[in-house]
Short mmCIF file of C-alpha atoms in Angstrom, two decimals:
data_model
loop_
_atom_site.label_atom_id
_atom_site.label_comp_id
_atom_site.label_asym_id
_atom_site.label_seq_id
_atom_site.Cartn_x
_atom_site.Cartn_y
_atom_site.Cartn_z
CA UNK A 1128 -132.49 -70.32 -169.55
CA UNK A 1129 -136.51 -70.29 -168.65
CA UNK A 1130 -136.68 -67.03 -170.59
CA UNK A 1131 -134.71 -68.52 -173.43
CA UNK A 1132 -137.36 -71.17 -173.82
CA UNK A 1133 -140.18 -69.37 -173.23
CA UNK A 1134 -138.83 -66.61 -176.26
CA UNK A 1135 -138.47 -70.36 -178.69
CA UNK A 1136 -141.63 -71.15 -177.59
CA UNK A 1137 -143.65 -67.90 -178.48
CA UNK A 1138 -141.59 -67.80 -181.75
CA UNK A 1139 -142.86 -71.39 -182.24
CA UNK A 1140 -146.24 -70.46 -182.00
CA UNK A 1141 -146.37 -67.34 -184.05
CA UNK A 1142 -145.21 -69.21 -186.93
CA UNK A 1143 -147.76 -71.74 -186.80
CA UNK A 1144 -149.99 -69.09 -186.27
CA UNK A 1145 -149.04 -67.21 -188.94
CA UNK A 1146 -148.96 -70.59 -191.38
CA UNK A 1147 -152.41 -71.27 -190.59
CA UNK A 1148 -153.49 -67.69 -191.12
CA UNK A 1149 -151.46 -67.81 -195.05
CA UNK A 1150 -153.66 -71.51 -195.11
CA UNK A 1151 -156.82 -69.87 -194.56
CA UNK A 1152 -156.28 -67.08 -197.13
CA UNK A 1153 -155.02 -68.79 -199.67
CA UNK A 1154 -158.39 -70.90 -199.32
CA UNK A 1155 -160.42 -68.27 -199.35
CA UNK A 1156 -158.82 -66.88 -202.79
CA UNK A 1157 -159.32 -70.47 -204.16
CA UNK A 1158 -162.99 -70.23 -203.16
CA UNK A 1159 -163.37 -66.94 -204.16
CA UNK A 1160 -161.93 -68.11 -207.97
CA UNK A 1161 -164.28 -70.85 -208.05
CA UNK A 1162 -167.05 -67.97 -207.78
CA UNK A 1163 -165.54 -65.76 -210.15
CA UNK A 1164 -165.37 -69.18 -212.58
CA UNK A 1165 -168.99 -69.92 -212.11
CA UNK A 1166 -170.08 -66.58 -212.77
CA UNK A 1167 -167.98 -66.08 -216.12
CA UNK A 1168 -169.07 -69.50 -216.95
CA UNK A 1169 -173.00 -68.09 -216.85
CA UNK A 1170 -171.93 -64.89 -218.34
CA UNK A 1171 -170.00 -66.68 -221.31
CA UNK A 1172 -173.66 -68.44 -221.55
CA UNK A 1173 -175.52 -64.79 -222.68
CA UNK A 1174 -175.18 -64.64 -226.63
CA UNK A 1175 -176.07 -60.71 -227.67
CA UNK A 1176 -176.64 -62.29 -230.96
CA UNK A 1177 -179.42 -64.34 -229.69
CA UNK A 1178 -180.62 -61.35 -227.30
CA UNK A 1179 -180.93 -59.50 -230.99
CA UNK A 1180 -182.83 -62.87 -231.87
CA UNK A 1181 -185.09 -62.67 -229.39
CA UNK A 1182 -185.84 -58.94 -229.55
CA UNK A 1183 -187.01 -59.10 -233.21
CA UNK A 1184 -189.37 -62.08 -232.10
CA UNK A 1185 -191.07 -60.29 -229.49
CA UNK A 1186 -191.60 -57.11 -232.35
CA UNK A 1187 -193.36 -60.08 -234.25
CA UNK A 1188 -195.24 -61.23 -231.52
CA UNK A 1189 -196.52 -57.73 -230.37
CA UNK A 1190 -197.44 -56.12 -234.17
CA UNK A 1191 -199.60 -59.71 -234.10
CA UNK A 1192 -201.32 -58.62 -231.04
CA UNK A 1193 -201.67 -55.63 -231.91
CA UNK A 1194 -203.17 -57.15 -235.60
CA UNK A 1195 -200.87 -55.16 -237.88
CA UNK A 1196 -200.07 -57.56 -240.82
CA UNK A 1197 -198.03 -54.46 -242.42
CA UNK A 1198 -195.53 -54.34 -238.89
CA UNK A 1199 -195.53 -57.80 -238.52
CA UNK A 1200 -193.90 -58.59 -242.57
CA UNK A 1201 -191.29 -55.98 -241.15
CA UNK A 1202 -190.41 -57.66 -238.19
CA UNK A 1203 -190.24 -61.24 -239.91
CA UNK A 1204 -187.67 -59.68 -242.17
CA UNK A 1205 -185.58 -58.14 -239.43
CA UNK A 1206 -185.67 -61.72 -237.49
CA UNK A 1207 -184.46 -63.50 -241.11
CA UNK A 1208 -181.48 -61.21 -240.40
CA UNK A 1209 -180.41 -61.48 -236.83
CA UNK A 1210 -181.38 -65.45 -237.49
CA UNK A 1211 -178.75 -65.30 -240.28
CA UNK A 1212 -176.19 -63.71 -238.26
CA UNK A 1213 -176.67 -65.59 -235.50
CA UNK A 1214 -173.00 -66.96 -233.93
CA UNK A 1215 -173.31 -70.52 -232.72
CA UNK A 1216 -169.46 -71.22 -232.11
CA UNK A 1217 -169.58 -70.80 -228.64
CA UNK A 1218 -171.25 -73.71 -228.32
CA UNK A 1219 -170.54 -77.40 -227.99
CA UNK A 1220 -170.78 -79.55 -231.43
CA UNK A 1221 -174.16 -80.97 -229.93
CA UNK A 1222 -175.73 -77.99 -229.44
CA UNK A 1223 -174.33 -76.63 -232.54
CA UNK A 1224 -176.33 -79.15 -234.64
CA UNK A 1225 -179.18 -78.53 -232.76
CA UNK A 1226 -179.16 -74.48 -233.34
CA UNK A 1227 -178.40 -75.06 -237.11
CA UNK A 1228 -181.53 -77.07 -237.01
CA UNK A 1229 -183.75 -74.58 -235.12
CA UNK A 1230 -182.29 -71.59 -237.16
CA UNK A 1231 -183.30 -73.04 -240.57
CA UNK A 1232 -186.39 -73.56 -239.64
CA UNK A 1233 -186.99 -70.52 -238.00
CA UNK A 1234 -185.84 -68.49 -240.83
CA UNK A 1235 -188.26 -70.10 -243.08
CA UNK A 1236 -190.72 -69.26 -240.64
CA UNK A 1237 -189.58 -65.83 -240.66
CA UNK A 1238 -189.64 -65.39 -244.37
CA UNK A 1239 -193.17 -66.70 -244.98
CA UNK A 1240 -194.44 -64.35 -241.91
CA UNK A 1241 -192.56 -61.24 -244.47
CA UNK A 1242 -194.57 -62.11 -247.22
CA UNK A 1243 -198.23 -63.26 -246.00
CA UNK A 1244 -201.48 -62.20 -244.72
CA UNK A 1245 -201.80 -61.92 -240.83
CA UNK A 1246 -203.96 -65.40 -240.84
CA UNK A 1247 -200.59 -67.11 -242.87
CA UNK A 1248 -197.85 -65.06 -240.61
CA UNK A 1249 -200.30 -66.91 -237.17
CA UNK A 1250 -199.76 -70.07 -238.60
CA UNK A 1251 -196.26 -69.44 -239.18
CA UNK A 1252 -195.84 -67.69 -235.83
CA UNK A 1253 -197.22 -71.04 -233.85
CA UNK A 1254 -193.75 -72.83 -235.56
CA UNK A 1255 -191.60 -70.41 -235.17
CA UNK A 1256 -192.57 -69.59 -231.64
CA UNK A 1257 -191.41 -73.79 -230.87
CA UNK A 1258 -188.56 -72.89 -232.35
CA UNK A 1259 -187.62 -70.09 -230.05
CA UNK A 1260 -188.68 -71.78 -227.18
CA UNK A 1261 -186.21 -74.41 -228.13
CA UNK A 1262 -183.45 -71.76 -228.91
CA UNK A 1263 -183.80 -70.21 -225.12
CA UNK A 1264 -183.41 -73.61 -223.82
CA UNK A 1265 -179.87 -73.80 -225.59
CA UNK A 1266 -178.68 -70.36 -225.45
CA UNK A 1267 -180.17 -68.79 -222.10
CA UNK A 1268 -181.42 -65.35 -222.13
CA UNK A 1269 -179.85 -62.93 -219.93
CA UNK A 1270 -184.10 -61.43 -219.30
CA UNK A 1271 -186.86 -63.47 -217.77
CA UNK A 1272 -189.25 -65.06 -220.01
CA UNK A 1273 -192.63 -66.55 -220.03
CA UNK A 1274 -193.79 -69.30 -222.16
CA UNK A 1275 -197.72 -68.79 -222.79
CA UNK A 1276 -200.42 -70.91 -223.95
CA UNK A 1277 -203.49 -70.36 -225.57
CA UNK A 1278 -205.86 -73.51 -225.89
CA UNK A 1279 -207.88 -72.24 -228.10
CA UNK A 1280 -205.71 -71.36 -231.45
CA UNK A 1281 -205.50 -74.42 -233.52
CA UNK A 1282 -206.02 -77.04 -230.58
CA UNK A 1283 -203.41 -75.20 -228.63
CA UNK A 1284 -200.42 -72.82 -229.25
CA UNK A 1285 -197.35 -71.88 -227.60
CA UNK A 1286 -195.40 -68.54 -227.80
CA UNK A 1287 -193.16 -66.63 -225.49
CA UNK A 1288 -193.08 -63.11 -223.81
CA UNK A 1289 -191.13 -60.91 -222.46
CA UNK A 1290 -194.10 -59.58 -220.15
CA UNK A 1291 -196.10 -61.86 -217.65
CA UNK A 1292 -199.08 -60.10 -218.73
CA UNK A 1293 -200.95 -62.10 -221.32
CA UNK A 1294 -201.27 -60.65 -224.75
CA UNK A 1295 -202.42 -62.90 -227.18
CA UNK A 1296 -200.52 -63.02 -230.50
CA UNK A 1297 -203.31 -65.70 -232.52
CA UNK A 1298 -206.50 -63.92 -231.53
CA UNK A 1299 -205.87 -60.40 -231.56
CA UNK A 1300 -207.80 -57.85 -230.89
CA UNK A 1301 -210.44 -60.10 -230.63
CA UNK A 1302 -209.61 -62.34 -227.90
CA UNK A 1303 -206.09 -60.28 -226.21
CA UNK A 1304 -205.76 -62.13 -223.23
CA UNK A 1305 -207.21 -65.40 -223.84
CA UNK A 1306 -204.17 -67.94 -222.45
CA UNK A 1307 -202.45 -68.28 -219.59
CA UNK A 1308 -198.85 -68.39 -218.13
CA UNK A 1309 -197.40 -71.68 -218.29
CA UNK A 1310 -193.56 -71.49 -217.51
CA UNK A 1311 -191.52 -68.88 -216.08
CA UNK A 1312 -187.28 -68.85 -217.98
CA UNK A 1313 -185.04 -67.96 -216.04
CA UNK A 1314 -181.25 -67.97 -215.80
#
């Protein structure tokens, strides 16, 4: 009879053992989902089309630094056609609006930088560099970034790079790395 209970008693505590051990797993998977989720969700955030975007800007940005008006008109007519391309339904109605917006712009932008002298395409650049900076802030990029400032390009203009190093797309040649670093994007 002792033995009896003492074999219902072990049996009793192997099965609550071996619930709480099924618990504990089945926790962990949940956990482990939720992970899974959050990193799809950030992955789902990368657009290629606006990687494409923000490829052809940076070919802009560097035939300006570089001061080739000739390379410059070339890359303002590739970014006119990643721009028009562009997907936006991935994103909420909101931000939908808000890329239309920054899209039609910057393909204006784009088109006068194909068809102008490098002094026109700067001034062009300065509004179309706002607008990119405004697109990363909507679509993510999957690359670090840095937004950089030059104070001395019509009383102060923005424009991003892929490189920390300064390069100056509104002086040139003249004045490369006058500007600074003034915000690091990151996802």
């Amino acid at each position: 009879m002792k033995n009896l209970k003492m074999s219902i008693a072990a049996m009793l505590l192997l099965t609550v053992s071996f619930s709480n051990a099924q618990e504990k797993e089945k926790m962990s998977h949940e956990n482990g989902d939720m992970k899974m989720d959050h990193s799809t969700m950030k992955m789902d955030k990368m657009n290629p089309k606006a990687e494409a975007v923000f490829a052809d800007y940076f070919m802009l940005k560097d035939a300006l630094v570089g001061d080739d008006s000739k390379k410059a008109a070339q890359a303002g007519t590739k970014l006119m056609a990643s721009l028009k391309v562009f997907d936006m339904t991935s994103y909420n109605k909101e931000d939908q609006k808000e890329l239309a917006d920054i899209i039609e712009d910057a393909t204006e932008q784009a088109e006068h930088i194909s068809d102008s002298p490098i002094d026109h395409q700067r001034e062009h650049f300065k509004s179309l560099s706002i607008d990119i900076i405004d697109m990363v802030a909507i679509t993510g990029t999957k690359n670090t970034l840095y937004e950089q400032f030059c104070p001395m390009y019509d009383k102060g203009s923005a424009w991003l790079s892929n490189s920390k190093e300064v390069r100056n797309p509104y002086q040139g040649k003249k004045m490369q790395t006058c500007g600074k670093v003034q915000k690091e994007i990151t996802n």
